[in-house]
């Protein structure tokens, strides 16, 4: 199920352009590309959102051939080729620490199981990007459901020499990777089924496109941050009226919750603490989806968007802050064969995109 990268490219210095992992939505990507798009990995990943593509009215499919050529040029200038390698990888920063294995993974649903639902349109777009580029520039984050300590120890023993790449991202995380040929490491990393911690859309797209680059890790200090909701085109007063049967109290100074059971709603500058109905085995994000549906709002519709901690979007009618989902709750839903709602968890730290690029199918 896990195998080496048959053909790939490892960065020589820094990934060209802005840090692609710092952009959470289409608006921020488009804004960043408006400032600088030429010769960047971000432009390769989002070719239809560059100023030139927008000015020309190009669709994603129109823009992909040029993006593939641009990626070839990037790998020629900023990368060196590698063959038949796996990459022990370590990331340490203010939001946690993880050591694991960067490699190719067959997205077999019996071995790699989703933790969250996905948006089909996002999956379809990402699959087209993968196929169009012919390469994998970002990795999913997969967590073994058992035998994590053995994986951590095995990878740590393979990281004693100087790394092939060492870099610090814009948030202060240090990323290091080594390039090795080790069937023994692959065997340890393959010992347990894998849960998708981050990259559910990426994994679903990989199943369509035919290849998955993944960072398989058990921590030792993986953390889960809050993932929240923003509502647009929703009247705050009407929403409060629809939820009038709940325990709601005005709390102008309320901060985002840290423990499950409540949400904090920001309605045009005012804040309210709302106690959520409790149901065993149901996380807060699923409860909120039921409450939105009861208020006539489709949780998967265009009025609802998501954002992680610290990335509040501007000009929102309603912001709904939820507590981070505790890891035992995530594992319990997964063990029961269920899935959480889309964008329920924000695992950190993540591998940095673009340090190691794998050929699709390689």
Short mmCIF file of C-alpha atoms in Angstrom, two decimals:
data_model
loop_
_atom_site.label_atom_id
_atom_site.label_comp_id
_atom_site.label_asym_id
_atom_site.label_seq_id
_atom_site.Cartn_x
_atom_site.Cartn_y
_atom_site.Cartn_z
CA UNK A 1 0.00 0.00 0.00
CA UNK A 2 2.97 2.33 0.66
CA UNK A 3 5.78 2.60 -1.88
CA UNK A 4 8.70 4.81 -2.88
CA UNK A 5 8.48 7.82 -5.14
CA UNK A 6 9.62 6.33 -8.42
CA UNK A 7 10.38 9.70 -9.99
CA UNK A 8 10.33 13.06 -8.28
CA UNK A 9 12.07 16.35 -7.61
CA UNK A 10 13.44 17.74 -4.34
CA UNK A 11 13.86 21.49 -3.88
CA UNK A 12 17.43 22.81 -3.93
CA UNK A 13 16.78 25.83 -1.71
CA UNK A 14 13.40 27.46 -1.13
CA UNK A 15 10.07 26.68 -2.80
CA UNK A 16 9.53 29.30 -5.53
CA UNK A 17 7.01 31.99 -4.66
CA UNK A 18 4.86 32.53 -1.57
CA UNK A 19 4.22 29.75 0.93
CA UNK A 20 1.30 27.96 -0.72
CA UNK A 21 0.08 26.46 2.58
CA UNK A 22 -0.73 29.88 4.07
CA UNK A 23 -3.77 30.50 1.85
CA UNK A 24 -7.07 29.11 3.07
CA UNK A 25 -9.53 30.13 0.34
CA UNK A 26 -9.89 31.22 -3.27
CA UNK A 27 -9.95 34.93 -2.40
CA UNK A 28 -6.63 34.84 -0.54
CA UNK A 29 -5.06 32.79 -3.34
CA UNK A 30 -6.24 35.25 -6.00
CA UNK A 31 -5.03 38.19 -3.91
CA UNK A 32 -1.60 36.64 -3.43
CA UNK A 33 -1.28 35.85 -7.14
CA UNK A 34 -2.23 39.44 -8.00
CA UNK A 35 0.86 40.55 -6.08
CA UNK A 36 3.25 38.01 -7.60
CA UNK A 37 2.39 35.03 -9.76
CA UNK A 38 5.25 34.53 -12.22
CA UNK A 39 7.47 31.55 -11.51
CA UNK A 40 5.64 30.41 -8.36
CA UNK A 41 4.33 27.06 -7.23
CA UNK A 42 1.13 28.81 -6.13
CA UNK A 43 0.46 29.85 -9.73
CA UNK A 44 1.05 26.28 -10.88
CA UNK A 45 -1.47 24.95 -8.35
CA UNK A 46 -4.07 27.63 -9.20
CA UNK A 47 -3.38 28.53 -12.85
CA UNK A 48 -6.88 29.87 -13.54
CA UNK A 49 -6.59 32.38 -10.67
CA UNK A 50 -3.53 34.24 -11.95
CA UNK A 51 -4.07 37.81 -13.23
CA UNK A 52 -3.24 36.74 -16.78
CA UNK A 53 -5.73 33.86 -16.72
CA UNK A 54 -8.47 36.03 -15.22
CA UNK A 55 -7.87 38.79 -17.80
CA UNK A 56 -8.04 36.24 -20.61
CA UNK A 57 -11.14 34.56 -19.18
CA UNK A 58 -9.41 31.18 -18.99
CA UNK A 59 -11.05 28.21 -17.32
CA UNK A 60 -9.05 25.71 -15.29
CA UNK A 61 -8.89 23.34 -18.25
CA UNK A 62 -7.73 26.20 -20.49
CA UNK A 63 -4.94 27.14 -18.07
CA UNK A 64 -3.60 23.68 -17.21
CA UNK A 65 -1.34 23.11 -20.26
CA UNK A 66 0.59 26.30 -19.50
CA UNK A 67 0.72 25.35 -15.82
CA UNK A 68 2.23 21.97 -16.69
CA UNK A 69 4.90 23.70 -18.76
CA UNK A 70 5.53 26.17 -15.92
CA UNK A 71 5.96 23.29 -13.47
CA UNK A 72 8.51 21.66 -15.76
CA UNK A 73 10.45 24.91 -15.80
CA UNK A 74 10.23 25.24 -12.01
CA UNK A 75 11.59 21.73 -11.48
CA UNK A 76 14.40 22.46 -13.93
CA UNK A 77 15.44 25.68 -12.20
CA UNK A 78 14.73 25.11 -8.49
CA UNK A 79 14.77 21.33 -8.01
CA UNK A 80 16.94 18.30 -8.59
CA UNK A 81 15.57 14.94 -9.77
CA UNK A 82 15.34 11.92 -7.47
CA UNK A 83 14.33 8.32 -8.13
CA UNK A 84 13.08 5.46 -5.98
CA UNK A 85 13.16 7.31 -2.65
CA UNK A 86 11.10 7.74 0.47
CA UNK A 87 11.55 10.75 2.72
CA UNK A 88 11.73 10.66 6.51
CA UNK A 89 10.30 14.07 7.41
CA UNK A 90 10.26 16.16 10.57
CA UNK A 91 8.41 19.42 11.25
CA UNK A 92 8.63 21.35 14.52
CA UNK A 93 6.99 24.65 15.36
CA UNK A 94 4.74 26.65 17.65
CA UNK A 95 1.74 24.51 16.71
CA UNK A 96 3.21 21.06 17.36
CA UNK A 97 5.75 18.53 16.20
CA UNK A 98 5.54 15.58 13.83
CA UNK A 99 7.97 13.05 12.45
CA UNK A 100 6.96 10.55 9.81
CA UNK A 101 7.39 9.28 6.28
CA UNK A 102 6.70 11.12 3.03
CA UNK A 103 5.96 8.55 0.34
CA UNK A 104 3.43 7.32 -2.19
CA UNK A 105 0.28 5.65 -0.86
CA UNK A 106 -2.34 3.68 -2.73
CA UNK A 107 -5.66 5.30 -1.70
CA UNK A 108 -7.43 1.97 -1.14
CA UNK A 109 -10.57 2.76 0.90
CA UNK A 110 -10.03 -0.33 3.03
CA UNK A 111 -6.58 0.91 4.06
CA UNK A 112 -6.90 4.71 3.85
CA UNK A 113 -10.20 5.87 5.32
CA UNK A 114 -11.62 9.36 5.23
CA UNK A 115 -12.33 11.17 8.48
CA UNK A 116 -14.60 13.83 6.95
CA UNK A 117 -17.12 14.26 4.17
CA UNK A 118 -15.96 16.15 1.08
CA UNK A 119 -17.30 18.67 -1.42
CA UNK A 120 -17.63 16.80 -4.75
CA UNK A 121 -16.90 19.91 -6.82
CA UNK A 122 -13.65 20.53 -4.94
CA UNK A 123 -12.61 16.91 -5.44
CA UNK A 124 -13.35 17.10 -9.17
CA UNK A 125 -11.32 20.30 -9.55
CA UNK A 126 -8.35 18.91 -7.65
CA UNK A 127 -8.41 15.69 -9.68
CA UNK A 128 -8.28 17.74 -12.88
CA UNK A 129 -5.33 19.73 -11.53
CA UNK A 130 -3.46 16.53 -10.62
CA UNK A 131 -4.08 14.97 -14.01
CA UNK A 132 -3.30 18.19 -15.85
CA UNK A 133 -0.02 18.78 -14.05
CA UNK A 134 1.01 15.14 -14.04
CA UNK A 135 2.57 15.70 -10.63
CA UNK A 136 1.76 15.79 -6.92
CA UNK A 137 2.93 19.02 -5.27
CA UNK A 138 1.21 18.68 -1.87
CA UNK A 139 0.89 15.78 0.57
CA UNK A 140 -2.05 14.54 2.58
CA UNK A 141 -1.56 13.94 6.32
CA UNK A 142 -2.33 10.34 7.31
CA UNK A 143 -2.31 8.95 10.86
CA UNK A 144 -1.99 5.22 11.70
CA UNK A 145 -4.84 3.97 13.87
CA UNK A 146 -2.35 1.94 15.94
CA UNK A 147 1.41 1.22 16.16
CA UNK A 148 2.20 4.93 16.12
CA UNK A 149 5.06 4.72 18.61
CA UNK A 150 6.84 2.13 16.48
CA UNK A 151 6.57 4.38 13.41
CA UNK A 152 7.89 7.41 15.29
CA UNK A 153 10.89 5.48 16.62
CA UNK A 154 11.70 3.91 13.26
CA UNK A 155 11.64 7.21 11.40
CA UNK A 156 13.67 8.96 14.11
CA UNK A 157 16.42 6.37 13.69
CA UNK A 158 16.62 7.25 9.99
CA UNK A 159 17.14 10.99 10.57
CA UNK A 160 20.57 11.00 12.17
CA UNK A 161 22.54 12.38 9.22
CA UNK A 162 22.30 15.81 7.56
CA UNK A 163 18.92 16.39 5.86
CA UNK A 164 18.50 16.84 2.12
CA UNK A 165 16.25 19.83 2.84
CA UNK A 166 16.05 22.13 5.85
CA UNK A 167 13.87 25.23 5.79
CA UNK A 168 11.72 27.44 8.01
CA UNK A 169 8.27 28.52 6.82
CA UNK A 170 6.59 31.90 7.34
CA UNK A 171 4.99 30.71 10.59
CA UNK A 172 8.30 29.68 12.13
CA UNK A 173 8.04 25.92 11.62
CA UNK A 174 11.26 24.09 10.79
CA UNK A 175 10.87 21.45 8.07
CA UNK A 176 13.55 18.85 7.40
CA UNK A 177 13.54 15.83 5.11
CA UNK A 178 15.97 13.05 4.32
CA UNK A 179 16.03 10.86 1.21
CA UNK A 180 16.49 7.13 1.77
CA UNK A 181 15.82 3.73 0.26
CA UNK A 182 14.40 1.65 3.10
CA UNK A 183 11.91 -1.19 2.62
CA UNK A 184 12.05 -1.65 6.40
CA UNK A 185 10.66 1.85 7.02
CA UNK A 186 7.91 1.27 4.48
CA UNK A 187 6.97 -1.95 6.25
CA UNK A 188 6.67 -0.19 9.62
CA UNK A 189 4.58 2.63 8.11
CA UNK A 190 2.33 0.04 6.43
CA UNK A 191 1.61 -1.87 9.64
CA UNK A 192 -1.69 -0.15 10.45
CA UNK A 193 -4.66 1.24 8.54
CA UNK A 194 -4.47 4.99 8.01
CA UNK A 195 -6.92 7.76 8.88
CA UNK A 196 -6.96 10.92 6.79
CA UNK A 197 -6.16 13.69 9.27
CA UNK A 198 -5.69 16.45 6.70
CA UNK A 199 -6.35 16.33 2.98
CA UNK A 200 -9.66 14.49 2.64
CA UNK A 201 -10.28 16.27 -0.67
CA UNK A 202 -6.72 15.53 -1.78
CA UNK A 203 -7.15 11.82 -1.05
CA UNK A 204 -10.47 11.66 -2.89
CA UNK A 205 -8.93 13.47 -5.86
CA UNK A 206 -5.96 11.10 -5.82
CA UNK A 207 -8.32 8.14 -6.05
CA UNK A 208 -9.66 9.64 -9.29
CA UNK A 209 -6.33 10.79 -10.71
CA UNK A 210 -4.30 7.72 -9.77
CA UNK A 211 -1.72 8.76 -7.20
CA UNK A 212 -1.36 10.03 -3.63
CA UNK A 213 1.62 11.69 -1.98
CA UNK A 214 1.23 11.43 1.79
CA UNK A 215 2.95 12.23 5.06
CA UNK A 216 2.34 9.26 7.38
CA UNK A 217 2.87 10.29 11.00
CA UNK A 218 1.77 9.60 14.56
CA UNK A 219 3.08 12.87 15.96
CA UNK A 220 4.42 12.84 18.65
CA UNK A 221 2.73 16.24 19.10
CA UNK A 222 -0.06 16.53 16.56
CA UNK A 223 -2.64 19.11 17.54
CA UNK A 224 -6.15 19.95 16.40
CA UNK A 225 -7.13 23.59 16.01
CA UNK A 226 -10.62 25.00 15.64
CA UNK A 227 -12.39 25.01 12.28
CA UNK A 228 -15.24 27.50 12.13
CA UNK A 229 -18.09 28.62 9.88
CA UNK A 230 -18.93 31.88 8.15
CA UNK A 231 -22.42 32.63 6.83
CA UNK A 232 -23.12 35.08 4.02
CA UNK A 233 -26.50 36.29 2.85
CA UNK A 234 -28.04 35.36 6.21
CA UNK A 235 -30.01 37.81 8.38
CA UNK A 236 -28.53 37.57 11.91
CA UNK A 237 -31.84 38.47 13.57
CA UNK A 238 -33.66 35.77 11.62
CA UNK A 239 -31.01 33.23 12.62
CA UNK A 240 -31.38 34.08 16.31
CA UNK A 241 -35.14 33.80 15.96
CA UNK A 242 -34.82 30.36 14.32
CA UNK A 243 -32.67 29.25 17.26
CA UNK A 244 -34.78 30.85 19.99
CA UNK A 245 -35.38 27.47 21.67
CA UNK A 246 -31.66 27.16 22.47
CA UNK A 247 -29.81 28.51 25.50
CA UNK A 248 -28.43 31.78 24.08
CA UNK A 249 -26.80 34.57 26.05
CA UNK A 250 -25.24 37.79 24.86
CA UNK A 251 -21.51 37.91 25.67
CA UNK A 252 -19.70 40.75 23.84
CA UNK A 253 -16.26 39.66 25.08
CA UNK A 254 -16.68 35.92 24.45
CA UNK A 255 -13.68 34.16 22.93
CA UNK A 256 -13.87 31.10 20.66
CA UNK A 257 -14.65 28.03 22.79
CA UNK A 258 -11.88 25.66 23.79
CA UNK A 259 -14.08 22.77 24.94
CA UNK A 260 -17.00 21.13 23.10
CA UNK A 261 -20.58 21.96 24.01
CA UNK A 262 -20.95 25.61 23.02
CA UNK A 263 -20.41 27.84 20.02
CA UNK A 264 -19.75 31.56 19.92
CA UNK A 265 -21.73 33.46 17.30
CA UNK A 266 -20.58 36.86 16.07
CA UNK A 267 -23.51 38.69 14.53
CA UNK A 268 -22.49 42.03 13.00
CA UNK A 269 -20.18 42.98 15.82
CA UNK A 270 -22.12 41.48 18.73
CA UNK A 271 -21.32 38.09 20.24
CA UNK A 272 -23.47 35.37 21.75
CA UNK A 273 -22.65 32.10 23.50
CA UNK A 274 -24.97 29.28 22.41
CA UNK A 275 -25.18 26.00 24.30
CA UNK A 276 -25.44 23.14 21.82
CA UNK A 277 -27.77 20.16 22.26
CA UNK A 278 -25.68 17.15 23.26
CA UNK A 279 -25.89 13.70 21.73
CA UNK A 280 -23.47 10.88 22.46
CA UNK A 281 -21.02 10.29 19.65
CA UNK A 282 -21.99 13.45 17.75
CA UNK A 283 -19.42 16.23 17.46
CA UNK A 284 -20.32 19.93 17.66
CA UNK A 285 -19.85 20.47 13.93
CA UNK A 286 -22.50 17.85 13.17
CA UNK A 287 -24.86 19.44 15.72
CA UNK A 288 -24.34 22.82 14.05
CA UNK A 289 -25.16 21.35 10.63
CA UNK A 290 -28.49 20.12 12.03
CA UNK A 291 -29.20 23.56 13.50
CA UNK A 292 -28.39 25.28 10.22
CA UNK A 293 -30.65 22.90 8.31
CA UNK A 294 -33.45 23.58 10.81
CA UNK A 295 -33.00 27.31 10.10
CA UNK A 296 -33.38 26.70 6.36
CA UNK A 297 -29.66 26.97 5.56
CA UNK A 298 -27.96 24.20 3.56
CA UNK A 299 -24.73 23.34 5.46
CA UNK A 300 -23.13 22.34 2.15
CA UNK A 301 -24.57 25.28 0.23
CA UNK A 302 -22.98 28.53 -0.98
CA UNK A 303 -24.07 30.51 2.10
CA UNK A 304 -21.74 28.48 4.35
CA UNK A 305 -17.97 28.61 4.20
CA UNK A 306 -15.25 27.45 6.59
CA UNK A 307 -12.17 29.08 8.09
CA UNK A 308 -9.48 27.90 10.53
CA UNK A 309 -8.37 29.71 13.66
CA UNK A 310 -6.97 33.17 13.02
CA UNK A 311 -8.21 33.53 9.44
CA UNK A 312 -11.52 35.34 9.85
CA UNK A 313 -12.88 36.41 6.46
CA UNK A 314 -13.98 40.03 5.98
CA UNK A 315 -17.52 41.21 5.33
CA UNK A 316 -19.30 38.23 6.90
CA UNK A 317 -22.87 38.42 8.16
CA UNK A 318 -22.31 35.71 10.77
CA UNK A 319 -19.22 34.03 12.20
CA UNK A 320 -19.74 30.79 14.13
CA UNK A 321 -16.80 29.71 16.29
CA UNK A 322 -16.57 26.06 17.35
CA UNK A 323 -14.24 24.30 19.76
CA UNK A 324 -11.50 22.06 18.37
CA UNK A 325 -12.68 18.45 18.11
CA UNK A 326 -10.81 16.38 20.73
CA UNK A 327 -8.66 13.65 19.19
CA UNK A 328 -10.48 10.87 21.12
CA UNK A 329 -13.74 12.05 19.51
CA UNK A 330 -12.14 12.02 16.06
CA UNK A 331 -10.88 8.48 16.61
CA UNK A 332 -14.23 7.34 18.01
CA UNK A 333 -16.12 8.55 14.93
CA UNK A 334 -13.51 6.89 12.71
CA UNK A 335 -13.60 3.61 14.66
CA UNK A 336 -17.39 3.51 14.31
CA UNK A 337 -17.05 3.78 10.53
CA UNK A 338 -18.45 7.31 10.41
CA UNK A 339 -17.31 10.58 8.94
CA UNK A 340 -17.32 14.04 10.44
CA UNK A 341 -18.78 17.00 8.53
CA UNK A 342 -16.55 18.70 5.98
CA UNK A 343 -13.77 20.82 7.46
CA UNK A 344 -14.28 19.81 11.10
CA UNK A 345 -10.64 19.43 12.09
CA UNK A 346 -7.48 21.41 11.44
CA UNK A 347 -4.49 19.22 12.28
CA UNK A 348 -1.09 20.81 12.84
CA UNK A 349 1.72 20.81 11.97
CA UNK A 350 1.43 19.90 8.31
CA UNK A 351 4.13 19.03 5.78
CA UNK A 352 5.15 21.95 3.61
CA UNK A 353 4.01 21.80 0.00
CA UNK A 354 6.59 21.82 -2.74
CA UNK A 355 9.64 20.54 -0.87
CA UNK A 356 9.31 17.17 -2.61
CA UNK A 357 7.27 16.80 -5.79
CA UNK A 358 6.28 13.37 -7.09
CA UNK A 359 5.41 12.42 -10.62
CA UNK A 360 1.81 11.25 -10.86
CA UNK A 361 1.90 7.48 -11.07
CA UNK A 362 5.48 7.58 -9.84
#
